[in-house]
Tab-separated table of C-alpha atoms (C1' of nucleotides) in Angstrom:
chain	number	residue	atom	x	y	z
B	1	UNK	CA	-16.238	20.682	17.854
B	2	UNK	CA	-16.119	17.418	19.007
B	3	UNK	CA	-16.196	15.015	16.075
B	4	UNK	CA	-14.615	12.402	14.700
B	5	UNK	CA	-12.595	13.925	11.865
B	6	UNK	CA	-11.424	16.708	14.692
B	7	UNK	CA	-9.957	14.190	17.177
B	8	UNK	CA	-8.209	12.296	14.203
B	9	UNK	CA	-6.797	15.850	13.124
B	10	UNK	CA	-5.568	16.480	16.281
B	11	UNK	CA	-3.974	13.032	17.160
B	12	UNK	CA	-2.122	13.235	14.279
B	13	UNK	CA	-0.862	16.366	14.900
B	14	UNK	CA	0.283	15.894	18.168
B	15	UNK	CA	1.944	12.504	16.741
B	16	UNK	CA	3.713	14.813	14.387
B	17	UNK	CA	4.898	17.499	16.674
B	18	UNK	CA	6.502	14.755	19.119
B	19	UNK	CA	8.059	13.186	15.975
B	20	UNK	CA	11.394	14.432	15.542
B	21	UNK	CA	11.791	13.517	12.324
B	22	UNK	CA	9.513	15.627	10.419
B	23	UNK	CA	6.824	13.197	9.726
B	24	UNK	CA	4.807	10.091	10.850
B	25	UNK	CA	3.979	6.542	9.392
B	26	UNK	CA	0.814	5.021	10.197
B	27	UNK	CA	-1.671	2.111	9.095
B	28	UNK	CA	-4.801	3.291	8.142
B	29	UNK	CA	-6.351	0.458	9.338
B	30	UNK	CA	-4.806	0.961	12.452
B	31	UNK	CA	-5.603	4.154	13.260
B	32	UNK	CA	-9.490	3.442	12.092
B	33	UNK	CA	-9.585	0.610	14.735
B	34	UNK	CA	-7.949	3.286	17.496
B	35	UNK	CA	-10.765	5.490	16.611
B	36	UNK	CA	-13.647	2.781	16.140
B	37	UNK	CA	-14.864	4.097	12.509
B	38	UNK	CA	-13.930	2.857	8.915
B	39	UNK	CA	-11.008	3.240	7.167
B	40	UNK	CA	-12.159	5.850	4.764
B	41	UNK	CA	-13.035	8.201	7.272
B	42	UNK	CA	-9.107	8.667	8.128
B	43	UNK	CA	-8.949	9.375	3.779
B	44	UNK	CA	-11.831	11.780	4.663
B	45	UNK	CA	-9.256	13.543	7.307
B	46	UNK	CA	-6.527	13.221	4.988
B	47	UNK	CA	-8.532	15.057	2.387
B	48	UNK	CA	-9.470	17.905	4.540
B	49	UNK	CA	-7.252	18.931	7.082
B	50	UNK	CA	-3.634	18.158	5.245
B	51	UNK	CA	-3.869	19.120	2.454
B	52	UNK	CA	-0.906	20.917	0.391
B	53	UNK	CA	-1.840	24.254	0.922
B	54	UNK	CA	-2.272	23.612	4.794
B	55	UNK	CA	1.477	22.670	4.170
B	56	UNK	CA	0.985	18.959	4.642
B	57	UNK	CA	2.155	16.083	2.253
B	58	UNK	CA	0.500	12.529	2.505
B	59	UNK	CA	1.786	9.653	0.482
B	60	UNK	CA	1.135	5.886	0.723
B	61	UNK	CA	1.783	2.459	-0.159
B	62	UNK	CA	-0.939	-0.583	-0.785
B	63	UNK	CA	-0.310	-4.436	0.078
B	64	UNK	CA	1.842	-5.518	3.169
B	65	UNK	CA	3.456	-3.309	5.095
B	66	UNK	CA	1.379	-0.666	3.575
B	67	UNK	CA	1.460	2.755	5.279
B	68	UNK	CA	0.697	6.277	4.953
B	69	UNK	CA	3.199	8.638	5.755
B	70	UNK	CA	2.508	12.558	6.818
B	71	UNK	CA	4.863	14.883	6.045
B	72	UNK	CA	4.826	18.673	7.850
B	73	UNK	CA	6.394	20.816	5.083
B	74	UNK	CA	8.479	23.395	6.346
B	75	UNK	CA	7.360	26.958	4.119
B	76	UNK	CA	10.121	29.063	3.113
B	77	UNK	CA	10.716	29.934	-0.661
B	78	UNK	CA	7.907	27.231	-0.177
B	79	UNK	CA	5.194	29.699	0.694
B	80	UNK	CA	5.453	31.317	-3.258
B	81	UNK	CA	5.647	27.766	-4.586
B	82	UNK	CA	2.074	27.174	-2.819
B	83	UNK	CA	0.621	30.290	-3.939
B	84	UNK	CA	1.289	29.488	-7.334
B	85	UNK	CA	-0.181	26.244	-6.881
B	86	UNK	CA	-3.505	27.947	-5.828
B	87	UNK	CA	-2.986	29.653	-8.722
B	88	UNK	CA	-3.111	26.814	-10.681
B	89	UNK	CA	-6.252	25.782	-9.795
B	90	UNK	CA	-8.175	28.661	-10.680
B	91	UNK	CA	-6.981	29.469	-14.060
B	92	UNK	CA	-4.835	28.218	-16.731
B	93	UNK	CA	-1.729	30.030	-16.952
B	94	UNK	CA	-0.216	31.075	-20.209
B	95	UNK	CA	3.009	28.994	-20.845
B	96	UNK	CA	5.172	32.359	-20.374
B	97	UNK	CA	3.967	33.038	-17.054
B	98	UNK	CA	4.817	29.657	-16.288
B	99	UNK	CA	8.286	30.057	-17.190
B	100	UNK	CA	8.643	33.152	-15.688
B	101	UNK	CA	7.568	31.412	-12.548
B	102	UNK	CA	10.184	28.920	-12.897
B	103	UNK	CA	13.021	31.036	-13.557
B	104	UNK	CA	11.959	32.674	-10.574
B	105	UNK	CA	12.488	29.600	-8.451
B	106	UNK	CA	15.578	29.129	-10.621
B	107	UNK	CA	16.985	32.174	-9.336
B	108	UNK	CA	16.437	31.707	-5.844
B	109	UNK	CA	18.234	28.563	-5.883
B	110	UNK	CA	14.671	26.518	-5.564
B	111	UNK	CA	15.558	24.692	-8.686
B	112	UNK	CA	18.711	23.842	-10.364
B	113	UNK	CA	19.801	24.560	-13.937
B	114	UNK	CA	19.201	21.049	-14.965
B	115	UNK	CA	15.527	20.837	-13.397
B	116	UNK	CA	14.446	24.148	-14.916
B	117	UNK	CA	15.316	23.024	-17.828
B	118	UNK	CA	13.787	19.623	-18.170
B	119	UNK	CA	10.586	21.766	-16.857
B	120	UNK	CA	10.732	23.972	-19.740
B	121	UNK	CA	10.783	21.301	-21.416
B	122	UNK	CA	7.512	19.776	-21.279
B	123	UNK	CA	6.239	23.294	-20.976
B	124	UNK	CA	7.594	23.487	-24.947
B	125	UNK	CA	7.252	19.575	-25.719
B	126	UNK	CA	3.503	20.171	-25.674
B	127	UNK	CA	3.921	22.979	-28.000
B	128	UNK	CA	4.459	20.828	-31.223
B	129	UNK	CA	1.045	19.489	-30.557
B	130	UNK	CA	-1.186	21.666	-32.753
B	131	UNK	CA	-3.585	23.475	-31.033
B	132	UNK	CA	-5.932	21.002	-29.229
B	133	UNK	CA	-8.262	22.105	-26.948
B	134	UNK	CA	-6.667	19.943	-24.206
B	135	UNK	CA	-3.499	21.502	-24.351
B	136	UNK	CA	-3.797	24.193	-21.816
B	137	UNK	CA	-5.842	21.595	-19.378
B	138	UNK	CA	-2.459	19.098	-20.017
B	139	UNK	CA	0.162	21.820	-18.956
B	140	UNK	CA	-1.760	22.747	-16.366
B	141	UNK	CA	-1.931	18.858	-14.766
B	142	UNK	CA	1.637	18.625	-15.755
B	143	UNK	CA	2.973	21.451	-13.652
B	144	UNK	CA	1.148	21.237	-11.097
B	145	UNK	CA	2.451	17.491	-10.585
B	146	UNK	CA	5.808	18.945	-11.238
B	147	UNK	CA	5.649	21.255	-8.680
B	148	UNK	CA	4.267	18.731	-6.012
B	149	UNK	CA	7.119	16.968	-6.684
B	150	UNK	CA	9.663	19.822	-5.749
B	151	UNK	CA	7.785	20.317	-2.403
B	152	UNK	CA	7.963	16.628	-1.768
B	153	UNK	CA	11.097	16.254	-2.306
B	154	UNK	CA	13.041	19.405	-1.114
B	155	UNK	CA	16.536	19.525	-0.148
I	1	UNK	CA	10.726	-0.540	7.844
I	2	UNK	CA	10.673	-3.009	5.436
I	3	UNK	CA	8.328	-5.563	3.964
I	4	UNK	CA	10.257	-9.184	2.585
I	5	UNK	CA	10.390	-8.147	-1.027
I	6	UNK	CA	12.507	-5.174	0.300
I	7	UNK	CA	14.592	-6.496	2.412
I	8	UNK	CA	15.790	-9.455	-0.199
I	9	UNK	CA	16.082	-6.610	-2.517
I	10	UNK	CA	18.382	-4.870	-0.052
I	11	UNK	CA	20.199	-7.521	0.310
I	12	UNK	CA	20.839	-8.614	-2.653
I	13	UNK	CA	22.203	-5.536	-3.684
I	14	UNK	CA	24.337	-5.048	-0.986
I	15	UNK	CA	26.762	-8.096	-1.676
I	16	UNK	CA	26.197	-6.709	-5.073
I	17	UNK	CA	27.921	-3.948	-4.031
I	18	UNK	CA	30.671	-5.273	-1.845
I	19	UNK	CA	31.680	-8.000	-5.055
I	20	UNK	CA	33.826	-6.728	-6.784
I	21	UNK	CA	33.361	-8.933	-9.753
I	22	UNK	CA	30.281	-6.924	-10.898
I	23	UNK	CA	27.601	-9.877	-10.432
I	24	UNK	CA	27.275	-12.427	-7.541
I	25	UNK	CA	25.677	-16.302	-7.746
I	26	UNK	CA	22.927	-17.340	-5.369
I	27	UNK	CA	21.146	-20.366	-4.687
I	28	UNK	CA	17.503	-19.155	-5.050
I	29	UNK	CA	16.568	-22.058	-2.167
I	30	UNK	CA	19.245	-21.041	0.070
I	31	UNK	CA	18.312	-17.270	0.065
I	32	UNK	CA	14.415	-18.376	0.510
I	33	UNK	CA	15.874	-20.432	3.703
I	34	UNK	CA	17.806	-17.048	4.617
I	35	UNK	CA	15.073	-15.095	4.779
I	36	UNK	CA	12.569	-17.586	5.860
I	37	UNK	CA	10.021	-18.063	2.872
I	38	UNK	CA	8.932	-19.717	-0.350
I	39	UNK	CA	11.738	-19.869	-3.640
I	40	UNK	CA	9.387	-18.476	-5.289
I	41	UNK	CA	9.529	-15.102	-3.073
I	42	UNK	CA	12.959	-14.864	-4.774
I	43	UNK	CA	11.604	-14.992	-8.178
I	44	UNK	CA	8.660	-11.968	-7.126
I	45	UNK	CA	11.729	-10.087	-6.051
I	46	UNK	CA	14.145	-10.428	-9.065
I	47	UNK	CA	10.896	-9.726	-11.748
I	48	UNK	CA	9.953	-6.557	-9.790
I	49	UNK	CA	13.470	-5.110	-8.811
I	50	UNK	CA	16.318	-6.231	-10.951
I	51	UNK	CA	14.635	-5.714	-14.269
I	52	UNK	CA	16.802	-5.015	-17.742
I	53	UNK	CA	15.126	-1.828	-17.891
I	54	UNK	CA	16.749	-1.263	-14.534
I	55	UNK	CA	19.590	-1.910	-15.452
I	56	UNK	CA	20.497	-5.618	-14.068
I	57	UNK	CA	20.665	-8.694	-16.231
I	58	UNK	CA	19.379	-12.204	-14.405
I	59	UNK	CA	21.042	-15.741	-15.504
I	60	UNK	CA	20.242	-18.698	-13.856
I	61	UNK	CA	20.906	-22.614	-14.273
I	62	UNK	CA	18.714	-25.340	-12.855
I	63	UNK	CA	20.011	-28.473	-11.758
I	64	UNK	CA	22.458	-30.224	-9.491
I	65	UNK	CA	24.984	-27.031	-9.058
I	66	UNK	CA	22.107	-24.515	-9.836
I	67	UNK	CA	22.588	-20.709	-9.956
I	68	UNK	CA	21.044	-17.405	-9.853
I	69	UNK	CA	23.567	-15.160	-11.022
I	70	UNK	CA	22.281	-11.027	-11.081
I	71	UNK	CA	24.336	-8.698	-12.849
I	72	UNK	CA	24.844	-5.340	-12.782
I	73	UNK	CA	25.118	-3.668	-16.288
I	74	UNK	CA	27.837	-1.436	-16.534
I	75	UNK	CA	26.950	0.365	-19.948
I	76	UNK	CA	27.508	4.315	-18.956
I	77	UNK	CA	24.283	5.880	-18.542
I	78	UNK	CA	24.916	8.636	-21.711
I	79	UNK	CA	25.304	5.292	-23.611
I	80	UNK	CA	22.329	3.839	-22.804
I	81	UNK	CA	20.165	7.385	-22.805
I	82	UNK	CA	21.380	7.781	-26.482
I	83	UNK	CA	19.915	3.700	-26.887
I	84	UNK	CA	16.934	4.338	-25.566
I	85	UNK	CA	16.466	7.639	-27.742
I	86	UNK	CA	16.947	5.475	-30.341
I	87	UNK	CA	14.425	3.093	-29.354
I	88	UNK	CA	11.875	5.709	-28.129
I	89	UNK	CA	12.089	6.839	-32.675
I	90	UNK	CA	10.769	3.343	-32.955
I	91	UNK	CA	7.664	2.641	-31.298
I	92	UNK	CA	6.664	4.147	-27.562
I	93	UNK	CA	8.012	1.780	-24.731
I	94	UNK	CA	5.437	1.315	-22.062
I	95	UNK	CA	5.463	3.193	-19.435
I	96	UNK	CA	6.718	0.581	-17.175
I	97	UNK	CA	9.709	0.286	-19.082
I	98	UNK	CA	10.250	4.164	-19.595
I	99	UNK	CA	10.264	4.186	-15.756
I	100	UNK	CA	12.521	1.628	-15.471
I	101	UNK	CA	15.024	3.081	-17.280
I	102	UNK	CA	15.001	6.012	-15.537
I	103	UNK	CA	15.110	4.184	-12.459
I	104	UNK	CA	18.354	2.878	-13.609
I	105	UNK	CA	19.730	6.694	-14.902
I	106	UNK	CA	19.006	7.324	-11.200
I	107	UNK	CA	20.393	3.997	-9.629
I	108	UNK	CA	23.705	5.155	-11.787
I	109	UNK	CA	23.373	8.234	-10.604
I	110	UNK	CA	22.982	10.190	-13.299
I	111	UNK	CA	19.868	11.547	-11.956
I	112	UNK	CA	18.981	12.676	-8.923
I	113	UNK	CA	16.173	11.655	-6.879
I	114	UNK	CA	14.147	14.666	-7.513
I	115	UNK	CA	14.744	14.756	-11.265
I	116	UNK	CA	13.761	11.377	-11.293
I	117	UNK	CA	10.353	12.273	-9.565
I	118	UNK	CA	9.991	14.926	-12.105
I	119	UNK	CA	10.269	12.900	-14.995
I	120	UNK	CA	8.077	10.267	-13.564
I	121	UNK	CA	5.612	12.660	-12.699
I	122	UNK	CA	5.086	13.739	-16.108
I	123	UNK	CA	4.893	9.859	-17.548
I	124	UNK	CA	2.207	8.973	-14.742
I	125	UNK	CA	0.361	12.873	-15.096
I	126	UNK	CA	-0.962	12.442	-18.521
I	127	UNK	CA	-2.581	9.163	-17.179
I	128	UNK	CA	-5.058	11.627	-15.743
I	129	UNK	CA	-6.252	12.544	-19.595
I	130	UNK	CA	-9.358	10.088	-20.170
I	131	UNK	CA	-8.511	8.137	-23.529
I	132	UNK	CA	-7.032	10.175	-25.328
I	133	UNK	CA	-5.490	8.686	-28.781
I	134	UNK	CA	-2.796	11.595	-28.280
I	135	UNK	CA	-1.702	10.582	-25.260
I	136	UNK	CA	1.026	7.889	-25.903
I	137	UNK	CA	2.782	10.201	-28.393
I	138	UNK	CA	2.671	12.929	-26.399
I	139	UNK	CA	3.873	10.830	-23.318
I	140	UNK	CA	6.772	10.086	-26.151
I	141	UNK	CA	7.355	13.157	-26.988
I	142	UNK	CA	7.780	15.059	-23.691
I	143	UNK	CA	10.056	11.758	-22.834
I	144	UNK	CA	12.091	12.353	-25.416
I	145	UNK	CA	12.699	16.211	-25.204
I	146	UNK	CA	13.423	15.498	-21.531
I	147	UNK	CA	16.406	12.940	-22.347
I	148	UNK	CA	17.910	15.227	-24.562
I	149	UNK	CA	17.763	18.430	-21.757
I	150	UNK	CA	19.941	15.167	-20.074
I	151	UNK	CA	22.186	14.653	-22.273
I	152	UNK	CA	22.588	18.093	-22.910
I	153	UNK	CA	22.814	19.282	-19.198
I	154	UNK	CA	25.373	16.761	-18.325
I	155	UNK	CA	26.657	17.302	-15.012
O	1	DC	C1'	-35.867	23.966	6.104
O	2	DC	C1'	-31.663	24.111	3.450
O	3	DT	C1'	-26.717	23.724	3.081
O	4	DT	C1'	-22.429	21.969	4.429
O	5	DT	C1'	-19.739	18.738	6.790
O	6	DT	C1'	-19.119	14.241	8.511
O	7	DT	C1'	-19.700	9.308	8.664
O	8	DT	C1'	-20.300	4.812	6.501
O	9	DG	C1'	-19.859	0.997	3.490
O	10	DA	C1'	-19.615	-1.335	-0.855
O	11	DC	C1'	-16.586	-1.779	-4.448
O	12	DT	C1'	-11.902	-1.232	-6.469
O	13	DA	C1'	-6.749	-1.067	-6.983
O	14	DT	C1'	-2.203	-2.388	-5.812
O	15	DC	C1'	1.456	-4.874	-3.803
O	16	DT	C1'	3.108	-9.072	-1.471
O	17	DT	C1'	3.287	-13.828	-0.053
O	18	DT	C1'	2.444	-18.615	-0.656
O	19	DG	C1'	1.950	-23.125	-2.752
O	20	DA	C1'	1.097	-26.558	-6.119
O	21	DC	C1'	2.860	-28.147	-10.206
O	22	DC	C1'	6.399	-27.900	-14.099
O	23	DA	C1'	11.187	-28.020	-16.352
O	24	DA	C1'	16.095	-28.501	-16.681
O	25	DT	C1'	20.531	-30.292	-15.410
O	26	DA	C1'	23.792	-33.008	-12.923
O	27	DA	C1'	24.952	-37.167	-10.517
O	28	DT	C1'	24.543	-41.941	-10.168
O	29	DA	C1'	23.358	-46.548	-11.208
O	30	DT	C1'	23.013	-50.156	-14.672
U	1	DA	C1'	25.967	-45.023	-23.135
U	2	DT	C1'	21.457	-44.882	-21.153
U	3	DA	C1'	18.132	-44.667	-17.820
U	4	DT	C1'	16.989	-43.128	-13.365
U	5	DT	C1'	17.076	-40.145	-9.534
U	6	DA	C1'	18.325	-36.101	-6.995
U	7	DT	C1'	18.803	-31.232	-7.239
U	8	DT	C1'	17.892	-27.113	-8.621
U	9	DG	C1'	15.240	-23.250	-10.556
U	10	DG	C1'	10.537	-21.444	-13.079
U	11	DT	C1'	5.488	-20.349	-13.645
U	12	DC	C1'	1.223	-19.074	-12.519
U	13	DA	C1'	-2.716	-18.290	-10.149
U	14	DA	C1'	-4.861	-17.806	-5.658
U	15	DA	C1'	-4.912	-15.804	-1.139
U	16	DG	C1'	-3.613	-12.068	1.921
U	17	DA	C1'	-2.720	-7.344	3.243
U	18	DT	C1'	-3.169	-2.823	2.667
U	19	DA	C1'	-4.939	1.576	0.857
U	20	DG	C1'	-8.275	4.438	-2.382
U	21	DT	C1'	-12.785	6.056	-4.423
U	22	DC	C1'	-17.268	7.458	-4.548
U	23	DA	C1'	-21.709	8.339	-3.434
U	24	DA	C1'	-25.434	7.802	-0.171
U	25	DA	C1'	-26.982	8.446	4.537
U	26	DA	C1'	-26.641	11.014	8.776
U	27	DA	C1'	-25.545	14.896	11.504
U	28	DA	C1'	-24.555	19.601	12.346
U	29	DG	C1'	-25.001	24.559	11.373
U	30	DG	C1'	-27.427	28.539	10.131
DNA sequence: CCTTTTTTGACTATCTTTGACCAATAATAT
DNA sequence: ATATTATTGGTCAAAGATAGTCAAAAAAGG
């Protein structure tokens, strides 16, 4: 159990649980150099162990000052919002069970009137296209990003 | 927490914000002697952050007396939504620009942070699509039917 | 063995910082 | 007035600083 991509999991981990604030900030150079290995092989980590259904949220920045920040989401209505992002990545959903979806997290509060609606939105805009075989693929992507966003940026 | 570019940026829009006049005059070399780097560091800031798209308006005057002067545009954000509607019938605005408008809806706070993430997410998630010749009308269309849940949902 | 997971490294993408050279305007000298 | 000089600001491309991608090689599991 003792590799490399195990001790990096669990350093940042422990990083995050004495972090009060919910998530950490590192360099990725940085933390390759702590761990003597290349810098990919934190991405490698990244990719495996926090991933969005583990409840983890990574996002970065390039060029000085760069940084990768790790975000611990906190499930709640969350955990549905995840499942449906499995979801997601099975199958294509039809455009009404989408919706119904939404107005689900509409209802719970998840979502305000104004977001559910500029959601339905592009679930309809791509409507007037007529029928391409990309369509369904499209909606799908375009959801899904949509609802990353929400559990990014949840307040 | 911040690299240079950011910290100008700050900066600059603080006195922004405590002038009451609705624009402020710098000296680009002074500023570069604030903040300990090259004029031209100034210029990288005002081309990436104050942009017309987001909403500021640059002037500047060489020469004994010289001036930077950064404005703030005060048009209401419905006013400029229904502009750039306008615009959008015309041709498709790239999607720098389309993100730097809504930057600006946001920065007027007309949207919040999360509906701006949604709307970008949708302009940068059909980037995904390979070349598609579709994609920059349906990037315009899903733009456009998202203003208009704006100015619809006007809160 | 064969499969899956991990490790590496070469190549790429993005954002920032710097510097050398250019252009415009005002102030001053003639 | 005109020419000259001092004072500003502008442009652009190169260098620097990070991070990402992808696929091959190596190691671990079964």
């Amino acid at each position: 159990m003792g590799n490399l991509a195990n001790s990096i999991e669990d350093y940042l981990k422990r990083l995050l649980t004495l972090s009060g604030a919910g998530y950490i900030d590192i360099k990725r150079k940085e933390l390759s150099n702590k761990f003597s290995c290349v810098p990919s092989q934190v991405n490698y980590v990244l990719e495996t162990r926090f991933t969005l259904e583990k409840g983890y949220l990574v996002e970065s920045k390039r060029g000085g000052r760069g940084y990768v920040r790790i975000k611990k989401l906190k499930l709640s209505p969350r955990s549905s919002l995840i499942h449906f992002l499995r979801e997601l990545e099975g199958g294509l959903p039809g455009e009404e069970h989408a919706k119904g979806f939404l107005y689900r997290l509409y209802e719970d509060r998840f979502l305000s009137l104004r977001e559910l609606r500029l959601m339905e939105a592009v679930l309809e805009g791509l409507d007037t296209l007529e029928e391409n075989p990309l369509k369904n693929k499209i909606r799908r992507d375009l959801l899904r990003q949509m609802l990353v966003v929400l559990l990014k940026f949840d307040y």
